[in-house]
CSV table of C-alpha atoms in Angstrom, one decimal:
chain,number,residue,atom,x,y,z
A,1,UNK,CA,0.0,0.0,0.0
A,2,UNK,CA,3.0,2.3,0.4
A,3,UNK,CA,3.5,1.9,-3.3
A,4,UNK,CA,-0.1,3.1,-3.9
A,5,UNK,CA,0.7,6.3,-1.9
A,6,UNK,CA,3.5,7.1,-4.3
A,7,UNK,CA,1.4,6.1,-7.3
A,8,UNK,CA,-1.3,8.5,-6.1
A,9,UNK,CA,1.2,11.3,-5.8
A,10,UNK,CA,2.4,10.7,-9.3
A,11,UNK,CA,-1.2,10.8,-10.6
A,12,UNK,CA,-1.8,14.1,-8.8
A,13,UNK,CA,1.3,15.6,-10.5
A,14,UNK,CA,0.0,14.2,-13.9
A,15,UNK,CA,-3.4,15.7,-13.2
A,16,UNK,CA,-1.8,19.2,-12.5
A,17,UNK,CA,0.1,19.0,-15.7
A,18,UNK,CA,-3.2,18.2,-17.5
A,19,UNK,CA,-4.8,21.2,-15.8
A,20,UNK,CA,-2.0,23.5,-16.8
A,21,UNK,CA,-2.2,22.3,-20.5
A,22,UNK,CA,-6.0,22.9,-20.5
A,23,UNK,CA,-5.5,26.3,-19.0
A,24,UNK,CA,-2.9,27.2,-21.6
A,25,UNK,CA,-5.2,25.9,-24.4
A,26,UNK,CA,-8.2,27.8,-23.1
A,27,UNK,CA,-6.1,31.0,-22.7
A,28,UNK,CA,-4.9,30.7,-26.3
A,29,UNK,CA,-8.5,30.2,-27.6
A,30,UNK,CA,-9.8,33.1,-25.5
A,31,UNK,CA,-7.1,35.3,-26.9
A,32,UNK,CA,-8.1,34.4,-30.4
A,33,UNK,CA,-11.8,35.0,-29.7
A,34,UNK,CA,-11.0,38.4,-28.3
A,35,UNK,CA,-9.0,39.5,-31.3
A,36,UNK,CA,-11.5,38.1,-33.8
A,37,UNK,CA,-14.4,39.6,-31.9
A,38,UNK,CA,-13.0,43.1,-32.3
A,39,UNK,CA,-12.1,42.5,-35.9
A,40,UNK,CA,-15.5,41.1,-37.0
A,41,UNK,CA,-17.3,44.0,-35.3
A,42,UNK,CA,-15.4,46.4,-37.6
A,43,UNK,CA,-15.7,44.2,-40.7
A,44,UNK,CA,-19.4,43.5,-40.4
A,45,UNK,CA,-20.3,47.2,-39.8
A,46,UNK,CA,-19.4,48.0,-43.5
A,47,UNK,CA,-18.3,44.8,-45.3
A,48,UNK,CA,-17.7,46.4,-48.7
A,49,UNK,CA,-15.9,49.4,-47.3
A,50,UNK,CA,-13.7,47.0,-45.2
A,51,UNK,CA,-12.8,44.8,-48.2
A,52,UNK,CA,-12.2,47.8,-50.4
A,53,UNK,CA,-8.8,48.0,-48.8
A,54,UNK,CA,-6.5,45.3,-50.4
A,55,UNK,CA,-4.7,44.6,-47.1
A,56,UNK,CA,-8.0,43.7,-45.4
A,57,UNK,CA,-9.0,41.5,-48.3
A,58,UNK,CA,-5.6,39.7,-48.2
A,59,UNK,CA,-5.8,39.2,-44.4
A,60,UNK,CA,-9.3,37.8,-44.6
A,61,UNK,CA,-8.1,35.2,-47.2
A,62,UNK,CA,-5.1,34.4,-45.0
A,63,UNK,CA,-7.2,34.0,-41.8
A,64,UNK,CA,-9.7,31.6,-43.4
A,65,UNK,CA,-7.1,29.6,-45.3
A,66,UNK,CA,-4.4,29.4,-42.6
A,67,UNK,CA,-5.3,30.8,-39.2
A,68,UNK,CA,-8.8,29.3,-38.7
A,69,UNK,CA,-7.5,25.8,-39.5
A,70,UNK,CA,-4.7,26.4,-36.9
A,71,UNK,CA,-7.4,27.3,-34.4
A,72,UNK,CA,-9.3,24.2,-35.3
A,73,UNK,CA,-6.2,22.1,-34.6
A,74,UNK,CA,-5.7,23.8,-31.3
A,75,UNK,CA,-9.3,23.2,-30.2
A,76,UNK,CA,-9.0,19.5,-31.3
A,77,UNK,CA,-5.9,19.0,-29.3
A,78,UNK,CA,-6.6,16.8,-26.2
A,79,UNK,CA,-4.3,17.7,-23.3
A,80,UNK,CA,-5.8,14.8,-21.4
A,81,UNK,CA,-3.9,12.2,-23.4
A,82,UNK,CA,-0.9,12.2,-21.2
A,83,UNK,CA,-3.0,11.9,-18.0
A,84,UNK,CA,-5.2,9.2,-19.5
A,85,UNK,CA,-2.1,7.2,-20.6
A,86,UNK,CA,-0.6,7.6,-17.1
A,87,UNK,CA,-3.8,6.3,-15.5
A,88,UNK,CA,-3.8,3.3,-17.9
A,89,UNK,CA,-0.3,2.4,-16.8
A,90,UNK,CA,-1.1,2.5,-13.1
A,91,UNK,CA,-4.7,1.2,-13.2
A,92,UNK,CA,-3.4,-2.4,-13.2
A,93,UNK,CA,-2.1,-1.9,-9.7
A,94,UNK,CA,-5.3,-0.2,-8.3
A,95,UNK,CA,-7.3,-1.9,-5.6
A,96,UNK,CA,-10.5,-3.5,-6.9
A,97,UNK,CA,-14.0,-3.7,-5.4
A,98,UNK,CA,-12.9,-6.8,-3.4
A,99,UNK,CA,-10.1,-4.8,-1.8
A,100,UNK,CA,-12.4,-1.9,-0.9
A,101,UNK,CA,-14.9,-4.3,0.7
A,102,UNK,CA,-12.1,-6.0,2.5
A,103,UNK,CA,-10.8,-2.7,3.9
A,104,UNK,CA,-14.4,-1.8,5.1
A,105,UNK,CA,-14.7,-5.1,6.8
A,106,UNK,CA,-11.3,-4.6,8.4
A,107,UNK,CA,-12.6,-1.3,10.0
A,108,UNK,CA,-15.7,-3.2,11.3
A,109,UNK,CA,-13.4,-5.9,12.7
A,110,UNK,CA,-11.3,-3.3,14.5
A,111,UNK,CA,-14.5,-1.7,15.7
A,112,UNK,CA,-15.6,-4.9,17.3
A,113,UNK,CA,-12.3,-6.1,18.7
A,114,UNK,CA,-11.3,-2.8,20.3
A,115,UNK,CA,-14.9,-1.6,21.1
A,116,UNK,CA,-14.7,1.6,19.1
A,117,UNK,CA,-18.0,3.3,18.3
A,118,UNK,CA,-18.7,4.5,14.8
A,119,UNK,CA,-18.4,8.2,15.8
A,120,UNK,CA,-14.9,7.8,17.2
A,121,UNK,CA,-13.9,6.0,14.0
A,122,UNK,CA,-15.5,8.7,11.8
A,123,UNK,CA,-13.6,11.4,13.6
A,124,UNK,CA,-10.3,9.4,13.4
A,125,UNK,CA,-10.1,9.1,17.2
A,126,UNK,CA,-8.3,5.8,17.9
A,127,UNK,CA,-6.7,4.8,21.3
A,128,UNK,CA,-3.5,6.8,21.8
A,129,UNK,CA,-3.6,8.2,18.2
A,130,UNK,CA,-4.3,11.8,17.1
A,131,UNK,CA,-5.1,12.1,13.4
A,132,UNK,CA,-7.0,14.2,11.0
A,133,UNK,CA,-8.3,11.1,9.2
A,134,UNK,CA,-12.1,11.5,9.1
A,135,UNK,CA,-15.0,9.7,7.4
A,136,UNK,CA,-17.6,11.8,5.6
A,137,UNK,CA,-21.4,11.1,5.5
A,138,UNK,CA,-20.9,9.3,2.2
A,139,UNK,CA,-18.0,7.3,3.6
A,140,UNK,CA,-20.1,6.1,6.5
A,141,UNK,CA,-23.0,5.3,4.2
A,142,UNK,CA,-20.7,3.2,2.0
A,143,UNK,CA,-19.5,1.4,5.1
A,144,UNK,CA,-23.1,0.6,5.9
A,145,UNK,CA,-23.8,-0.6,2.4
A,146,UNK,CA,-20.9,-3.0,2.5
A,147,UNK,CA,-22.3,-4.6,5.7
A,148,UNK,CA,-25.9,-4.5,4.3
A,149,UNK,CA,-24.9,-6.2,1.1
A,150,UNK,CA,-23.3,-9.0,3.2
A,151,UNK,CA,-26.5,-9.3,5.3
A,152,UNK,CA,-24.5,-8.0,8.3
A,153,UNK,CA,-27.3,-5.8,9.6
A,154,UNK,CA,-25.6,-5.3,13.0
A,155,UNK,CA,-22.8,-3.3,11.5
A,156,UNK,CA,-25.1,-1.8,8.8
A,157,UNK,CA,-27.2,-0.2,11.5
A,158,UNK,CA,-24.1,1.3,13.2
A,159,UNK,CA,-22.8,2.9,10.1
A,160,UNK,CA,-26.1,4.1,8.6
A,161,UNK,CA,-26.9,5.6,12.0
A,162,UNK,CA,-23.6,7.5,12.0
A,163,UNK,CA,-24.1,8.6,8.4
A,164,UNK,CA,-27.6,10.0,9.4
A,165,UNK,CA,-26.1,11.7,12.5
A,166,UNK,CA,-23.5,13.5,10.5
A,167,UNK,CA,-26.0,14.5,7.9
A,168,UNK,CA,-28.4,15.9,10.6
A,169,UNK,CA,-25.4,17.7,12.0
A,170,UNK,CA,-25.2,19.8,8.8
A,171,UNK,CA,-22.5,18.0,6.8
A,172,UNK,CA,-22.9,18.1,3.0
A,173,UNK,CA,-23.3,14.8,1.2
A,174,UNK,CA,-24.2,13.2,-2.1
A,175,UNK,CA,-26.4,10.6,-0.5
A,176,UNK,CA,-29.9,11.8,0.5
A,177,UNK,CA,-31.5,11.6,3.9
A,178,UNK,CA,-34.3,9.5,2.4
A,179,UNK,CA,-31.8,6.9,1.1
A,180,UNK,CA,-30.1,6.6,4.5
A,181,UNK,CA,-33.4,6.3,6.3
A,182,UNK,CA,-34.6,3.6,3.8
A,183,UNK,CA,-31.6,1.4,4.5
A,184,UNK,CA,-31.4,2.2,8.2
A,185,UNK,CA,-35.1,1.4,8.9
A,186,UNK,CA,-34.9,-1.9,7.1
A,187,UNK,CA,-31.6,-2.9,8.9
A,188,UNK,CA,-33.1,-2.0,12.3
A,189,UNK,CA,-36.1,-4.2,11.4
A,190,UNK,CA,-33.8,-7.0,10.6
A,191,UNK,CA,-32.2,-6.6,14.1
A,192,UNK,CA,-35.7,-7.2,15.5
A,193,UNK,CA,-36.3,-3.6,16.8
A,194,UNK,CA,-39.8,-3.0,15.5
A,195,UNK,CA,-40.6,0.2,17.5
A,196,UNK,CA,-37.5,1.9,16.1
A,197,UNK,CA,-38.1,0.6,12.6
A,198,UNK,CA,-41.6,2.2,12.7
A,199,UNK,CA,-40.2,5.5,14.0
A,200,UNK,CA,-37.5,5.6,11.3
A,201,UNK,CA,-39.9,4.7,8.5
A,202,UNK,CA,-42.3,7.5,9.6
A,203,UNK,CA,-39.4,9.9,9.3
A,204,UNK,CA,-38.8,8.5,5.8
A,205,UNK,CA,-42.4,9.1,4.8
A,206,UNK,CA,-42.2,12.7,6.2
A,207,UNK,CA,-39.0,13.4,4.2
A,208,UNK,CA,-40.2,11.7,1.0
A,209,UNK,CA,-44.0,11.1,0.9
A,210,UNK,CA,-43.7,9.7,-2.6
A,211,UNK,CA,-41.1,7.1,-1.7
A,212,UNK,CA,-41.9,3.8,-3.5
A,213,UNK,CA,-41.4,1.5,-0.5
A,214,UNK,CA,-41.8,3.7,2.6
A,215,UNK,CA,-45.6,3.6,2.8
A,216,UNK,CA,-45.8,-0.2,2.3
A,217,UNK,CA,-43.0,-0.8,4.8
A,218,UNK,CA,-44.6,1.4,7.4
A,219,UNK,CA,-47.9,-0.5,7.2
A,220,UNK,CA,-46.1,-3.8,7.4
A,221,UNK,CA,-43.9,-2.8,10.4
A,222,UNK,CA,-46.9,-1.3,12.2
A,223,UNK,CA,-48.9,-4.6,11.7
A,224,UNK,CA,-46.0,-6.7,13.0
A,225,UNK,CA,-45.5,-4.4,16.0
A,226,UNK,CA,-49.3,-4.6,16.8
A,227,UNK,CA,-49.2,-8.4,16.7
A,228,UNK,CA,-46.1,-8.5,18.8
A,229,UNK,CA,-47.6,-6.2,21.5
A,230,UNK,CA,-50.9,-8.2,21.5
A,231,UNK,CA,-49.0,-11.5,22.0
A,232,UNK,CA,-47.0,-10.0,24.8
A,233,UNK,CA,-50.0,-8.2,26.2
A,234,UNK,CA,-48.1,-4.9,26.3
A,235,UNK,CA,-49.0,-1.3,25.4
A,236,UNK,CA,-47.3,0.6,22.7
A,237,UNK,CA,-44.2,2.6,23.8
A,238,UNK,CA,-42.4,5.0,21.4
A,239,UNK,CA,-38.9,4.0,20.3
A,240,UNK,CA,-36.0,5.3,22.3
A,241,UNK,CA,-34.8,8.7,21.1
A,242,UNK,CA,-31.2,7.8,21.9
A,243,UNK,CA,-29.0,7.2,18.9
A,244,UNK,CA,-27.9,3.6,18.2
A,245,UNK,CA,-24.5,3.0,19.7
A,246,UNK,CA,-22.1,0.1,19.9
A,247,UNK,CA,-23.8,-2.2,22.4
A,248,UNK,CA,-27.4,-1.1,21.7
A,249,UNK,CA,-28.0,-4.4,19.9
A,250,UNK,CA,-26.4,-7.8,20.7
A,251,UNK,CA,-23.7,-8.7,18.3
A,252,UNK,CA,-24.6,-12.0,16.5
A,253,UNK,CA,-22.6,-15.1,17.5
A,254,UNK,CA,-20.2,-16.5,14.9
A,255,UNK,CA,-18.0,-19.5,14.3
A,256,UNK,CA,-15.5,-18.6,17.1
A,257,UNK,CA,-16.5,-20.0,20.5
A,258,UNK,CA,-13.9,-17.9,22.4
A,259,UNK,CA,-14.6,-14.7,20.5
A,260,UNK,CA,-15.2,-12.6,23.7
A,261,UNK,CA,-12.2,-13.9,25.6
A,262,UNK,CA,-10.0,-13.5,22.5
A,263,UNK,CA,-11.0,-9.9,21.8
A,264,UNK,CA,-10.7,-8.9,25.5
A,265,UNK,CA,-7.1,-10.1,25.5
A,266,UNK,CA,-6.5,-8.1,22.4
A,267,UNK,CA,-7.6,-5.0,24.3
A,268,UNK,CA,-5.3,-6.0,27.2
A,269,UNK,CA,-8.2,-7.1,29.4
A,270,UNK,CA,-8.5,-10.5,31.2
A,271,UNK,CA,-4.8,-11.2,31.3
A,272,UNK,CA,-4.2,-14.1,33.8
A,273,UNK,CA,-0.7,-13.2,34.9
A,274,UNK,CA,-1.0,-12.7,38.6
A,275,UNK,CA,1.7,-11.1,40.8
A,276,UNK,CA,2.5,-14.5,42.3
A,277,UNK,CA,3.0,-16.0,38.8
A,278,UNK,CA,4.9,-13.0,37.7
A,279,UNK,CA,7.4,-13.4,40.5
A,280,UNK,CA,8.3,-16.8,39.0
A,281,UNK,CA,9.4,-15.3,35.7
A,282,UNK,CA,13.1,-14.6,35.2
A,283,UNK,CA,15.5,-13.4,32.6
A,284,UNK,CA,18.8,-15.0,31.8
A,285,UNK,CA,21.6,-15.3,29.3
A,286,UNK,CA,21.1,-18.3,26.9
A,287,UNK,CA,24.2,-19.9,25.4
A,288,UNK,CA,22.4,-22.8,23.7
A,289,UNK,CA,24.0,-25.4,26.0
A,290,UNK,CA,27.4,-23.9,25.4
A,291,UNK,CA,27.0,-23.6,21.7
A,292,UNK,CA,30.3,-22.1,20.3
A,293,UNK,CA,28.4,-19.4,18.4
A,294,UNK,CA,26.7,-18.2,21.6
A,295,UNK,CA,29.6,-18.5,24.1
A,296,UNK,CA,31.0,-15.0,23.5
A,297,UNK,CA,27.6,-13.3,22.9
A,298,UNK,CA,24.8,-15.3,24.5
A,299,UNK,CA,21.1,-14.4,23.8
A,300,UNK,CA,19.1,-12.5,26.3
A,301,UNK,CA,16.2,-14.6,27.2
A,302,UNK,CA,13.1,-13.5,29.2
A,303,UNK,CA,10.2,-15.6,30.5
A,304,UNK,CA,6.9,-14.4,29.0
A,305,UNK,CA,4.8,-17.2,30.6
A,306,UNK,CA,5.4,-19.9,33.1
A,307,UNK,CA,3.1,-22.8,32.0
A,308,UNK,CA,3.2,-23.5,29.2
A,309,UNK,CA,6.6,-22.0,29.0
A,310,UNK,CA,6.9,-19.1,26.5
A,311,UNK,CA,10.2,-17.2,26.3
A,312,UNK,CA,11.2,-14.0,24.5
A,313,UNK,CA,14.7,-13.5,23.0
A,314,UNK,CA,16.0,-9.9,22.8
A,315,UNK,CA,18.1,-8.6,19.9
A,316,UNK,CA,17.3,-11.7,17.8
A,317,UNK,CA,17.3,-9.7,14.6
A,318,UNK,CA,19.2,-6.5,13.7
A,319,UNK,CA,17.6,-3.7,11.8
A,320,UNK,CA,19.8,-4.5,8.8
A,321,UNK,CA,18.7,-8.2,8.8
A,322,UNK,CA,15.0,-7.1,9.2
A,323,UNK,CA,15.2,-4.8,6.2
A,324,UNK,CA,16.9,-7.5,4.1
A,325,UNK,CA,14.2,-10.1,5.0
A,326,UNK,CA,11.5,-7.6,4.1
A,327,UNK,CA,13.2,-6.7,0.8
A,328,UNK,CA,13.4,-10.3,-0.2
A,329,UNK,CA,9.8,-11.0,0.8
A,330,UNK,CA,8.0,-8.0,-0.6
A,331,UNK,CA,8.0,-9.0,-4.3
A,332,UNK,CA,6.5,-12.4,-3.3
A,333,UNK,CA,3.9,-11.3,-0.8
A,334,UNK,CA,0.6,-13.0,-1.5
A,335,UNK,CA,-2.7,-13.4,0.5
A,336,UNK,CA,-2.0,-16.0,3.2
A,337,UNK,CA,-3.8,-19.3,2.9
A,338,UNK,CA,-5.1,-22.0,5.2
A,339,UNK,CA,-5.7,-25.7,4.6
A,340,UNK,CA,-9.4,-26.6,4.3
A,341,UNK,CA,-10.0,-29.3,6.9
A,342,UNK,CA,-12.6,-31.1,4.6
A,343,UNK,CA,-10.8,-31.0,1.3
A,344,UNK,CA,-7.1,-30.4,2.3
A,345,UNK,CA,-6.9,-27.7,-0.3
A,346,UNK,CA,-5.1,-24.4,0.5
A,347,UNK,CA,-7.6,-21.5,0.4
A,348,UNK,CA,-8.0,-18.0,1.7
A,349,UNK,CA,-10.2,-17.4,4.7
A,350,UNK,CA,-11.7,-14.4,6.5
A,351,UNK,CA,-10.2,-15.5,9.8
A,352,UNK,CA,-6.7,-15.1,8.4
A,353,UNK,CA,-6.0,-11.7,6.9
A,354,UNK,CA,-2.4,-11.1,6.0
A,355,UNK,CA,0.1,-11.4,3.2
A,356,UNK,CA,3.0,-13.9,3.4
A,357,UNK,CA,6.0,-15.2,1.5
A,358,UNK,CA,8.4,-18.1,2.1
A,359,UNK,CA,12.2,-17.7,2.0
A,360,UNK,CA,14.8,-20.4,1.5
A,361,UNK,CA,18.2,-20.3,3.3
A,362,UNK,CA,20.1,-20.6,0.0
A,363,UNK,CA,18.6,-17.3,-1.2
A,364,UNK,CA,20.6,-15.0,0.9
A,365,UNK,CA,23.3,-15.3,3.6
A,366,UNK,CA,20.9,-13.4,6.0
A,367,UNK,CA,18.2,-16.1,5.8
A,368,UNK,CA,20.8,-18.8,6.3
A,369,UNK,CA,22.3,-16.9,9.3
A,370,UNK,CA,18.8,-16.5,10.9
A,371,UNK,CA,18.0,-20.2,10.4
A,372,UNK,CA,21.3,-21.1,12.0
A,373,UNK,CA,20.7,-18.7,14.9
A,374,UNK,CA,17.3,-20.3,15.6
A,375,UNK,CA,18.9,-23.8,15.7
A,376,UNK,CA,21.7,-22.5,18.0
A,377,UNK,CA,19.2,-20.9,20.5
A,378,UNK,CA,16.6,-23.7,20.6
A,379,UNK,CA,19.0,-26.7,20.3
A,380,UNK,CA,16.6,-28.1,17.7
A,381,UNK,CA,17.6,-28.9,14.2
A,382,UNK,CA,16.0,-26.8,11.4
A,383,UNK,CA,16.9,-29.4,8.7
A,384,UNK,CA,13.3,-30.7,8.9
A,385,UNK,CA,11.7,-27.3,9.6
A,386,UNK,CA,9.6,-25.3,7.2
A,387,UNK,CA,11.0,-22.4,5.2
A,388,UNK,CA,11.1,-19.0,6.9
A,389,UNK,CA,7.7,-17.5,6.5
A,390,UNK,CA,7.4,-13.7,6.4
A,391,UNK,CA,4.0,-12.2,7.0
A,392,UNK,CA,2.7,-8.7,6.9
A,393,UNK,CA,-0.5,-7.7,8.7
A,394,UNK,CA,-1.9,-4.4,7.2
A,395,UNK,CA,-5.3,-2.7,7.8
A,396,UNK,CA,-7.1,-4.8,10.3
A,397,UNK,CA,-4.7,-7.8,9.6
A,398,UNK,CA,-5.3,-10.7,11.9
A,399,UNK,CA,-5.2,-14.5,12.4
A,400,UNK,CA,-8.0,-15.7,14.7
A,401,UNK,CA,-7.4,-18.4,17.3
A,402,UNK,CA,-5.8,-21.5,15.8
A,403,UNK,CA,-3.3,-24.3,16.5
A,404,UNK,CA,0.1,-24.4,14.8
A,405,UNK,CA,0.2,-28.2,15.0
A,406,UNK,CA,-2.0,-30.4,13.0
A,407,UNK,CA,-4.6,-32.6,14.7
A,408,UNK,CA,-5.2,-36.2,13.7
A,409,UNK,CA,-5.6,-37.4,11.0
A,410,UNK,CA,-2.4,-35.6,10.0
A,411,UNK,CA,-2.0,-33.9,6.6
A,412,UNK,CA,0.0,-35.9,4.1
A,413,UNK,CA,2.8,-33.3,4.1
A,414,UNK,CA,3.5,-34.1,7.8
A,415,UNK,CA,4.1,-37.8,7.3
A,416,UNK,CA,7.7,-37.3,6.4
A,417,UNK,CA,8.9,-34.6,8.8
A,418,UNK,CA,6.3,-35.1,11.5
A,419,UNK,CA,4.1,-32.5,13.2
A,420,UNK,CA,5.0,-28.9,14.1
A,421,UNK,CA,6.9,-29.4,17.3
A,422,UNK,CA,7.6,-25.7,18.1
A,423,UNK,CA,7.0,-22.2,16.9
A,424,UNK,CA,9.8,-19.5,16.7
A,425,UNK,CA,8.2,-16.1,16.0
A,426,UNK,CA,10.2,-13.0,15.1
A,427,UNK,CA,8.7,-9.6,15.5
A,428,UNK,CA,10.1,-7.3,12.7
A,429,UNK,CA,8.3,-4.1,13.5
A,430,UNK,CA,6.8,-2.2,16.4
A,431,UNK,CA,3.0,-1.8,16.2
A,432,UNK,CA,1.5,1.5,17.4
A,433,UNK,CA,-1.8,-0.1,18.5
A,434,UNK,CA,-3.1,-3.6,18.5
A,435,UNK,CA,-1.4,-6.6,16.9
A,436,UNK,CA,-0.7,-8.6,20.1
A,437,UNK,CA,-0.2,-12.4,20.1
A,438,UNK,CA,-2.7,-13.8,22.5
A,439,UNK,CA,-3.4,-17.3,24.0
A,440,UNK,CA,-7.1,-17.4,25.0
A,441,UNK,CA,-6.9,-20.7,26.8
A,442,UNK,CA,-4.6,-19.4,29.6
A,443,UNK,CA,-5.0,-15.7,29.1
A,444,UNK,CA,-1.5,-14.6,27.9
A,445,UNK,CA,-0.8,-11.5,25.9
A,446,UNK,CA,2.5,-10.9,24.1
A,447,UNK,CA,3.1,-7.5,22.5
A,448,UNK,CA,5.2,-7.1,19.4
A,449,UNK,CA,8.7,-5.6,20.0
A,450,UNK,CA,10.9,-5.0,17.0
A,451,UNK,CA,13.9,-7.3,16.8
A,452,UNK,CA,12.7,-9.7,19.5
A,453,UNK,CA,11.4,-13.2,19.1
A,454,UNK,CA,9.1,-15.6,21.1
A,455,UNK,CA,9.4,-19.4,21.3
A,456,UNK,CA,7.1,-22.1,22.5
A,457,UNK,CA,6.5,-25.8,22.1
A,458,UNK,CA,3.2,-26.9,20.4
A,459,UNK,CA,3.6,-30.6,21.3
A,460,UNK,CA,4.3,-32.4,24.6
A,461,UNK,CA,7.4,-34.7,24.6
A,462,UNK,CA,5.0,-37.6,23.8
A,463,UNK,CA,4.1,-36.0,20.5
A,464,UNK,CA,0.6,-35.2,21.6
A,465,UNK,CA,-0.6,-31.7,20.8
A,466,UNK,CA,-0.7,-29.1,23.6
A,467,UNK,CA,-4.2,-27.7,23.1
A,468,UNK,CA,-3.4,-24.8,25.5
A,469,UNK,CA,-1.2,-23.3,22.7
A,470,UNK,CA,-4.2,-22.2,20.6
A,471,UNK,CA,-3.3,-18.6,19.9
A,472,UNK,CA,-4.2,-15.6,17.7
A,473,UNK,CA,-2.7,-12.6,16.0
A,474,UNK,CA,-4.9,-9.7,17.1
A,475,UNK,CA,-6.0,-7.2,14.4
A,476,UNK,CA,-3.6,-4.4,13.8
A,477,UNK,CA,-5.4,-1.2,14.9
A,478,UNK,CA,-2.7,1.4,13.9
A,479,UNK,CA,0.5,0.6,12.1
A,480,UNK,CA,1.9,-2.3,10.1
A,481,UNK,CA,3.0,-5.6,11.7
A,482,UNK,CA,5.8,-7.6,10.1
A,483,UNK,CA,6.7,-11.0,11.5
A,484,UNK,CA,8.7,-14.0,10.3
A,485,UNK,CA,8.3,-17.4,11.8
A,486,UNK,CA,9.9,-20.8,11.7
A,487,UNK,CA,7.8,-23.9,12.3
A,488,UNK,CA,10.1,-26.6,13.6
A,489,UNK,CA,9.1,-30.2,13.0
A,490,UNK,CA,9.5,-33.5,15.0
A,491,UNK,CA,11.9,-35.5,12.8
A,492,UNK,CA,15.5,-35.0,13.8
A,493,UNK,CA,14.7,-34.0,17.3
A,494,UNK,CA,14.6,-37.5,18.8
A,495,UNK,CA,17.8,-37.0,20.7
A,496,UNK,CA,17.5,-33.2,21.0
A,497,UNK,CA,14.1,-33.4,22.8
A,498,UNK,CA,13.6,-37.0,23.9
A,499,UNK,CA,10.2,-38.4,24.9
A,500,UNK,CA,9.0,-38.0,28.5
A,501,UNK,CA,7.5,-40.6,30.8
A,502,UNK,CA,3.9,-39.4,30.5
A,503,UNK,CA,1.6,-38.1,27.8
A,504,UNK,CA,1.8,-34.5,29.1
A,505,UNK,CA,5.5,-34.2,30.0
């Protein structure tokens, strides 16, 4: 997306050049018109007397034979050709409708995860961030339309309401009040709030009495409300005059059972690290069991969590190494995929929103050096590990709770090198807000810190999966999150991490 910023700047410069060319052309045409206007006033007042002079006769011939065709050529010139050509070159890199929809859904995801109301979003007010980025009436309406088209009436109501609020506040807009009320009233009806649906539809009728659907909808909503009140033996009460806020309606349940716990951890709430547990966390120098490459400069290791044990390594990657890894990965970044549990086919999914690339050790000495460093620190061989995966989480980028290890029956690609024994995760950027790695099962939150890495085992020594390690990458609220990870497999570790005596050692 940073490339798109530069593209847009180039297009603005091209647009200004087009404007200057149009202005030059218009000025030239105006100058011609002024001179010819004065000339024709004289010539038409006494045509014969004017043409009696041989010079005037010659100049009339010359103007009509030479100069008017030149003016015609000037008028036919199209200064927009350069701008249009520039647009054509860059258009292939423009976001499409799917990208725009994805960005709108990302804002709604952030809204839910970090409990941000639509008004705060529309004013650019995010936690700890001061910005002039604002959403207009039409922007808010388009957000609502995105949700509405997806039958997501919960978010549609929030954004249509905000659009109406800003329009009522005096902001100018292309969209009309009647159009907003039409969508909002139906969305509210879909959320089961009949009194408010009736009230909004009455407003719509008042604004546009000739609206094609308003009258019919109003009668239908009033009939449903009357039946509902009769069944519940209640008297009619006018709808609340308070505007719809985050929390006015219950957010529909989705596929994720631990949704609330996961999102609370993303906000830094519900962390289960007590003072007693914290007192058992230490930091130390790690020499990889006297590994020669770490003897003179051991790694700084910090405990992030006691059980299951998660550690963080400081100064794992230098800034130069990080930039090199990003440089190698950028040309190959593609939407991250997941394996469909039913078909086994790799596919994209809404619960994993990031771009990733895979880097081999042979590609550059930096990748080879990082792989060797991971082996030295962990004491595990990377011969059977997967390639270094580089991932970038942009606007609302996330990976909902998941296991890194595969559950039985194993994928065919794990039959040779075994299951994913451990995860080594490098943080390659700081994140201004959001983007934590969280473990909903035991309430751990690990915040990104550039240059550091975290490590944990996904399997017990017996080879059984540690289901406590289900984790997630929280949506990035502000900033861009870069990570690289190494998934270390079982094969080759038999003597490096031997089996324990029980299933859960």
